[in-house]
Amino acid sequence: MLRIPCPWCGPRDEPEFRWGGEVPVLRPGPPEAVCAAAWAEYLFMRENPKGWVRERWVHACGCRQWFVVIRNTVTHEIRATAPLGEPLPEIGP
Amino acid sequence: MSRHAHRLERGGRIDRSRPLDFEFDGRRYEGFAGDTLASALLANGVRIVGRSLKLHRPRGLIGAWSEEPNAIVQLGEGETTVPDLKATQVELTEGLVARSVNCWPSARADVFAFLGIFAPLMPAGFYYKTFKWPSWRWFEPAIRRAAGLGVAPTRPDPDRYEERHEHCDVLVVGGGPAGLAAALAATRAGVRVVLVDDRPVLGGALQWEEKLIDSRPALEWVAEAERELRAASHTRVLTRTSAFGCYDHRLVALSERVAPQSRLPIRERLWHVRAAQVVLATGAIERPLVFPENDVPGIMLASAAMSYAAQYAVRPGTRTALLTSTDFAYQAAKALQARGIEIAAVVDTRADPGEVAADARRAGFAVLAGYGPRRVHGARAVRALEVARLAGGAPAHTEQSPLRIECDLVCVSGGWTPTVHLFSQARGALRYDAQRAALVPAAGPKGLQCAGAAAGNFALRECLTDGFAAGRQAAKAAGARADAGVAPMAQPERCAVAPFWSAPHADRRKAWVDLQNDVTRADLALAVRENLRSVEHLKRYTTTGMALDQGKTSNMNALGILAELTQVPIPEIGTTTFRPPYDPVTLGALAGRRIGALYHPLRRTPLERQHAALGAVFEDFGAWRRPAWYAAAGRGRQECIRAEKRAARGAVSVFDGSPLGKIEVRGEDAALFLDRMYYNSMRTLAVGRIRYGIMLSEHGVIIDDGVCMRLAEDHFLVSTTGGAAERIFSGFEEWLQCEWPQLRVLVTNVTCAWGNIAVAGPRARELLALLSTDIDLDPGAFPHLAVRCGRLEGVPVRIARVGFTGELSFELNVPAGYTAALWELLLARGASSGVRPIGVEALQELRTEKGYLHVGTDTDGRTLPADIGMGDILARKSEDFVGRRSLMRAEAQRPDRLQFVGLAADDPATLLPVGAHVLADPQTRRGSHGYVTSSCMSEALGRSVALGLVQAGRRRLGEPVEIYCDGRLSSAHIVSPHWYDPKGERLHA
């Protein structure tokens, strides 16, 4: 069970949070201008890397705020978290 | 056999003034307080304590704690019985009743013992190869009876289990020398420490290895360390507590045995410990040697024999041979001799054991260096050990050899296996250390380290310094400032080992690797011959290491033998994955208090007491407990539901709609936001008006429906289906925070703040007029799909002219605390109008005959707006909304999609079953063109009605179809879903 440092509430156990997938995922639009491939890319295609990944989580049983987490999918290490739109360290190799 | 026949005169940490009676396999014995079931049995001369799983061979005690593979017992009787405990870990209590498993009537005289005759017919993979035809299921029940373990209780467990969460700076697992030293260092450094050990007493191996620490007897040091730790307010010491799982970010799960030693009415306690730093001082487990007939009762780990003699004052034998490939056995020989056990010989597989053997010879021990085991004499107990000089790794025949050593106990010592289970569970890497002949921890996750024997440091001196350093380092990493002082000291000792993985045996006598699962060296060799060379395949095929003990004594030997057989070095073979639990955990401990009514939180409406008084039959709908229908004396369920429906259609009904999701959306961009969230246009909604809308996922699929009310320019009230409120609300939050943070919108889930009562039926307005309100109820002033805010009987109210019944309907929303008073007032005032409360069942039937769909019932995970007849809205709305692009896909435009329609059985008395399929080809009865989603008998229409999803359904109105369910066919026609009042005149009354 992960221990996730919420930028607003501090470190809490994983069951308080909900996972929201990789970021950034840009929502294309307007709909008429989006080709099928681009829409499929947006809906389904993710990097799913082995190693460091940038993803968003929400503190569902706490402050209900979404924020960004840098997590390693192999070791589950969490390097940093930050509110949406605030700078985070670049994820290296 | 007299009681305590094998008890030593003196010594042991047992209380001889407190004799305890107990029963094993139906016979009565006596032990002392401080005994384990195993030590008490041994004291009473019981040597056969179990039967092996497959061949039912008689088995004796090998170990003295969690490594024991043989002595598996069923403890207690009736509802509190516990299956499959190791007798070595069961503390003796007065009146204890235990029974060996996998045998009948007892381990001593097991009728299944004849299975041993068939041993040559039962090699590795025997079950896979033999019982595959016609089906394993034919044979399984009989095999399970013959080769099963304990039995689960058949009645609910009456005991109470508890769960606790703990946070600390340093968690030390293991209370042996390394763990105690680590806990002392961390405690002295001033951080919060938890020390946990699965035994009843601290000290680990110091309980039986009589050594000196800081020039004093080790147990004095243990007692003093325990006093210091227990006195420290920031340190918690947990004994009888097994750390069974190590998870991400240093979460360690513990299971504490509370009863019967405690007076608390708790049987077990599950701990979730989150530690900043973890020190795993879990020790090491001695390895047996693999040689022919190494399973005869009387063959025991040297450390276990020492433990029985020193801790429990039990003589595991009178004359012993020690069989070893390590220096440790010489310590054991001295210790056992000191307890009055005659040492026949020390048989060392190493040709030149060095000084340790020379010392032993000087002390008068017979040492046979360069000898190996050939076989054991005796079937139900050891009578003699036959050894021979090893030549080129194999026992040879010479003039002195084979030698027969008369003895009733063989102590084996094949080296130590570090207990790295928790380290490995947490994804710590292991490395094979050839010098120590052991897998030792290599790189581990952050904040997790092994210390002492668990790290491969088997000598006491290194255990103490390593443990102390680990405790000091962990405390420092957790932020400690204070100094931990000086590490405790002990004498150096010899710990050399030269692995002897197995005795190559020419004859057909079996050499056991995994005693509990009856896996022999020959089974491993067969698996290798059949090319199952991966250690993971070998494990599953032979089941070695897969028994209750999880291979604590067998895995390393199996690995060594596999390396020999395949000629691949151990580091290249690797190990199987360690998984929790380290030691079995009861389901009771894992379930804790989450049973019965506490299994999941239940949501109750503000009217629960009123419903109960009216005879409501409650059911769980999602998280909510709601009245399904109201029972009346002398009437059945169907009759009651029919009466409820008649009231709604003919007079007036009240329905508790409180679980309906209510989300307030406010702010200058509220209209813009809701326009993006709904498929329908919400910007054009006038203040005081209501619009039915559906919400889609980005895939275009309908996820919820409900009405949206505009209370003011910048203020909306969104209602969702009862189970969807939380999901829709958090969806709103996600879109606002992650996609459109610039929108000025605030959303609040007010579901539980407002009670909701739907007053529906032709006399609904008549009933409301009996209440005092400042809202004009006249249809001209308050039309269908309008919302009005005001006061009702002096209480703030939001009245919405919407409903799910298809009748004139008012939904009264009042602050939750007033719901009960309003409900009682409506029932009292409405008595003359024929008012009746209706439950969920009646409402579902009313909405089905009206043709109102229920998302999730009449739609599935593929249903798009056009499929339910709302396709035209898309063309009229120009703005983007969630899911819009997905509706433009070719797949979404296909004319043969499943569409929402009515299905009319040709026989009006036939109820089409929900889930029944519309046959694509009635002749062959193959293929489906959709299915029935809702179905009921309609009172108002005097016939059965049904709704369904049918391929190209709307184009096929009037077409005859065949409906198939469970081998029965019904003829029907596709019709409009709007069965009742298709023009909606009753809504506008």
PDB file of N, CA, C and O in Angstrom, chain B residues 507-532:
ATOM      1  N   ASP B 507      20.475 -46.883  -3.999  1.00  0.00           N
ATOM      2  CA  ASP B 507      19.295 -47.728  -3.836  1.00  0.00           C
ATOM      3  C   ASP B 507      18.004 -46.943  -4.046  1.00  0.00           C
ATOM      4  O   ASP B 507      18.019 -45.770  -4.379  1.00  0.00           O
ATOM      5  N   ARG B 508      16.885 -47.618  -3.851  1.00  0.00           N
ATOM      6  CA  ARG B 508      15.607 -46.996  -4.150  1.00  0.00           C
ATOM      7  C   ARG B 508      14.952 -46.363  -2.929  1.00  0.00           C
ATOM      8  O   ARG B 508      13.794 -45.976  -2.975  1.00  0.00           O
ATOM      9  N   ARG B 509      15.710 -46.279  -1.839  1.00  0.00           N
ATOM     10  CA  ARG B 509      15.117 -45.662  -0.646  1.00  0.00           C
ATOM     11  C   ARG B 509      14.932 -44.165  -0.882  1.00  0.00           C
ATOM     12  O   ARG B 509      15.772 -43.518  -1.489  1.00  0.00           O
ATOM     13  N   LYS B 510      13.844 -43.655  -0.338  1.00  0.00           N
ATOM     14  CA  LYS B 510      13.494 -42.270  -0.652  1.00  0.00           C
ATOM     15  C   LYS B 510      14.253 -41.280   0.222  1.00  0.00           C
ATOM     16  O   LYS B 510      14.392 -41.482   1.427  1.00  0.00           O
ATOM     17  N   ALA B 511      14.727 -40.209  -0.418  1.00  0.00           N
ATOM     18  CA  ALA B 511      15.388 -39.122   0.291  1.00  0.00           C
ATOM     19  C   ALA B 511      14.478 -37.898   0.164  1.00  0.00           C
ATOM     20  O   ALA B 511      14.211 -37.431  -0.941  1.00  0.00           O
ATOM     21  N   TRP B 512      13.999 -37.408   1.297  1.00  0.00           N
ATOM     22  CA  TRP B 512      12.946 -36.393   1.278  1.00  0.00           C
ATOM     23  C   TRP B 512      13.511 -34.993   1.242  1.00  0.00           C
ATOM     24  O   TRP B 512      14.422 -34.668   1.997  1.00  0.00           O
ATOM     25  N   VAL B 513      12.939 -34.171   0.364  1.00  0.00           N
ATOM     26  CA  VAL B 513      13.321 -32.765   0.285  1.00  0.00           C
ATOM     27  C   VAL B 513      12.265 -31.936   1.014  1.00  0.00           C
ATOM     28  O   VAL B 513      12.555 -31.208   1.949  1.00  0.00           O
ATOM     29  N   ASP B 514      10.997 -32.069   0.579  1.00  0.00           N
ATOM     30  CA  ASP B 514       9.892 -31.369   1.237  1.00  0.00           C
ATOM     31  C   ASP B 514       9.083 -32.412   1.986  1.00  0.00           C
ATOM     32  O   ASP B 514       8.373 -33.219   1.395  1.00  0.00           O
ATOM     33  N   LEU B 515       9.189 -32.403   3.311  1.00  0.00           N
ATOM     34  CA  LEU B 515       8.547 -33.443   4.117  1.00  0.00           C
ATOM     35  C   LEU B 515       7.036 -33.291   4.130  1.00  0.00           C
ATOM     36  O   LEU B 515       6.301 -34.263   4.176  1.00  0.00           O
ATOM     37  N   GLN B 516       6.553 -32.057   4.104  1.00  0.00           N
ATOM     38  CA  GLN B 516       5.108 -31.893   4.236  1.00  0.00           C
ATOM     39  C   GLN B 516       4.378 -32.299   2.965  1.00  0.00           C
ATOM     40  O   GLN B 516       3.308 -32.886   3.017  1.00  0.00           O
ATOM     41  N   ASN B 517       4.956 -31.980   1.829  1.00  0.00           N
ATOM     42  CA  ASN B 517       4.297 -32.332   0.569  1.00  0.00           C
ATOM     43  C   ASN B 517       4.849 -33.617  -0.031  1.00  0.00           C
ATOM     44  O   ASN B 517       4.538 -33.938  -1.178  1.00  0.00           O
ATOM     45  N   ASP B 518       5.658 -34.351   0.725  1.00  0.00           N
ATOM     46  CA  ASP B 518       6.158 -35.645   0.260  1.00  0.00           C
ATOM     47  C   ASP B 518       6.897 -35.550  -1.067  1.00  0.00           C
ATOM     48  O   ASP B 518       6.600 -36.276  -2.016  1.00  0.00           O
ATOM     49  N   VAL B 519       7.825 -34.621  -1.159  1.00  0.00           N
ATOM     50  CA  VAL B 519       8.610 -34.486  -2.380  1.00  0.00           C
ATOM     51  C   VAL B 519      10.005 -35.040  -2.112  1.00  0.00           C
ATOM     52  O   VAL B 519      10.652 -34.634  -1.143  1.00  0.00           O
ATOM     53  N   THR B 520      10.440 -35.955  -2.976  1.00  0.00           N
ATOM     54  CA  THR B 520      11.749 -36.572  -2.780  1.00  0.00           C
ATOM     55  C   THR B 520      12.749 -36.024  -3.786  1.00  0.00           C
ATOM     56  O   THR B 520      12.380 -35.360  -4.765  1.00  0.00           O
ATOM     57  N   ARG B 521      14.021 -36.393  -3.536  1.00  0.00           N
ATOM     58  CA  ARG B 521      15.060 -36.022  -4.482  1.00  0.00           C
ATOM     59  C   ARG B 521      14.766 -36.638  -5.843  1.00  0.00           C
ATOM     60  O   ARG B 521      14.981 -36.014  -6.881  1.00  0.00           O
ATOM     61  N   ALA B 522      14.208 -37.873  -5.850  1.00  0.00           N
ATOM     62  CA  ALA B 522      13.883 -38.535  -7.106  1.00  0.00           C
ATOM     63  C   ALA B 522      12.791 -37.770  -7.867  1.00  0.00           C
ATOM     64  O   ALA B 522      12.799 -37.729  -9.095  1.00  0.00           O
ATOM     65  N   ASP B 523      11.857 -37.168  -7.134  1.00  0.00           N
ATOM     66  CA  ASP B 523      10.811 -36.374  -7.796  1.00  0.00           C
ATOM     67  C   ASP B 523      11.428 -35.184  -8.519  1.00  0.00           C
ATOM     68  O   ASP B 523      11.041 -34.836  -9.638  1.00  0.00           O
ATOM     69  N   LEU B 524      12.393 -34.539  -7.853  1.00  0.00           N
ATOM     70  CA  LEU B 524      13.058 -33.393  -8.479  1.00  0.00           C
ATOM     71  C   LEU B 524      13.822 -33.863  -9.718  1.00  0.00           C
ATOM     72  O   LEU B 524      13.787 -33.216 -10.771  1.00  0.00           O
ATOM     73  N   ALA B 525      14.484 -35.018  -9.587  1.00  0.00           N
ATOM     74  CA  ALA B 525      15.260 -35.535 -10.719  1.00  0.00           C
ATOM     75  C   ALA B 525      14.332 -35.863 -11.888  1.00  0.00           C
ATOM     76  O   ALA B 525      14.650 -35.576 -13.049  1.00  0.00           O
ATOM     77  N   LEU B 526      13.156 -36.437 -11.579  1.00  0.00           N
ATOM     78  CA  LEU B 526      12.199 -36.752 -12.638  1.00  0.00           C
ATOM     79  C   LEU B 526      11.732 -35.478 -13.342  1.00  0.00           C
ATOM     80  O   LEU B 526      11.657 -35.414 -14.576  1.00  0.00           O
ATOM     81  N   ALA B 527      11.441 -34.450 -12.539  1.00  0.00           N
ATOM     82  CA  ALA B 527      10.985 -33.185 -13.124  1.00  0.00           C
ATOM     83  C   ALA B 527      12.056 -32.617 -14.046  1.00  0.00           C
ATOM     84  O   ALA B 527      11.752 -32.118 -15.136  1.00  0.00           O
ATOM     85  N   VAL B 528      13.315 -32.717 -13.633  1.00  0.00           N
ATOM     86  CA  VAL B 528      14.408 -32.204 -14.465  1.00  0.00           C
ATOM     87  C   VAL B 528      14.509 -33.034 -15.749  1.00  0.00           C
ATOM     88  O   VAL B 528      14.673 -32.495 -16.844  1.00  0.00           O
ATOM     89  N   ARG B 529      14.346 -34.375 -15.610  1.00  0.00           N
ATOM     90  CA  ARG B 529      14.378 -35.227 -16.809  1.00  0.00           C
ATOM     91  C   ARG B 529      13.244 -34.872 -17.761  1.00  0.00           C
ATOM     92  O   ARG B 529      13.363 -34.988 -18.957  1.00  0.00           O
ATOM     93  N   GLU B 530      12.115 -34.442 -17.186  1.00  0.00           N
ATOM     94  CA  GLU B 530      10.979 -34.049 -18.027  1.00  0.00           C
ATOM     95  C   GLU B 530      11.118 -32.604 -18.486  1.00  0.00           C
ATOM     96  O   GLU B 530      10.153 -31.997 -18.956  1.00  0.00           O
ATOM     97  N   ASN B 531      12.296 -32.045 -18.253  1.00  0.00           N
ATOM     98  CA  ASN B 531      12.683 -30.723 -18.742  1.00  0.00           C
ATOM     99  C   ASN B 531      11.997 -29.560 -18.037  1.00  0.00           C
ATOM    100  O   ASN B 531      11.833 -28.491 -18.608  1.00  0.00           O
ATOM    101  N   LEU B 532      11.555 -29.770 -16.802  1.00  0.00           N
ATOM    102  CA  LEU B 532      11.011 -28.665 -16.023  1.00  0.00           C
ATOM    103  C   LEU B 532      12.170 -28.086 -15.224  1.00  0.00           C
ATOM    104  O   LEU B 532      12.365 -28.403 -14.063  1.00  0.00           O
TER     105      LEU B 532
END
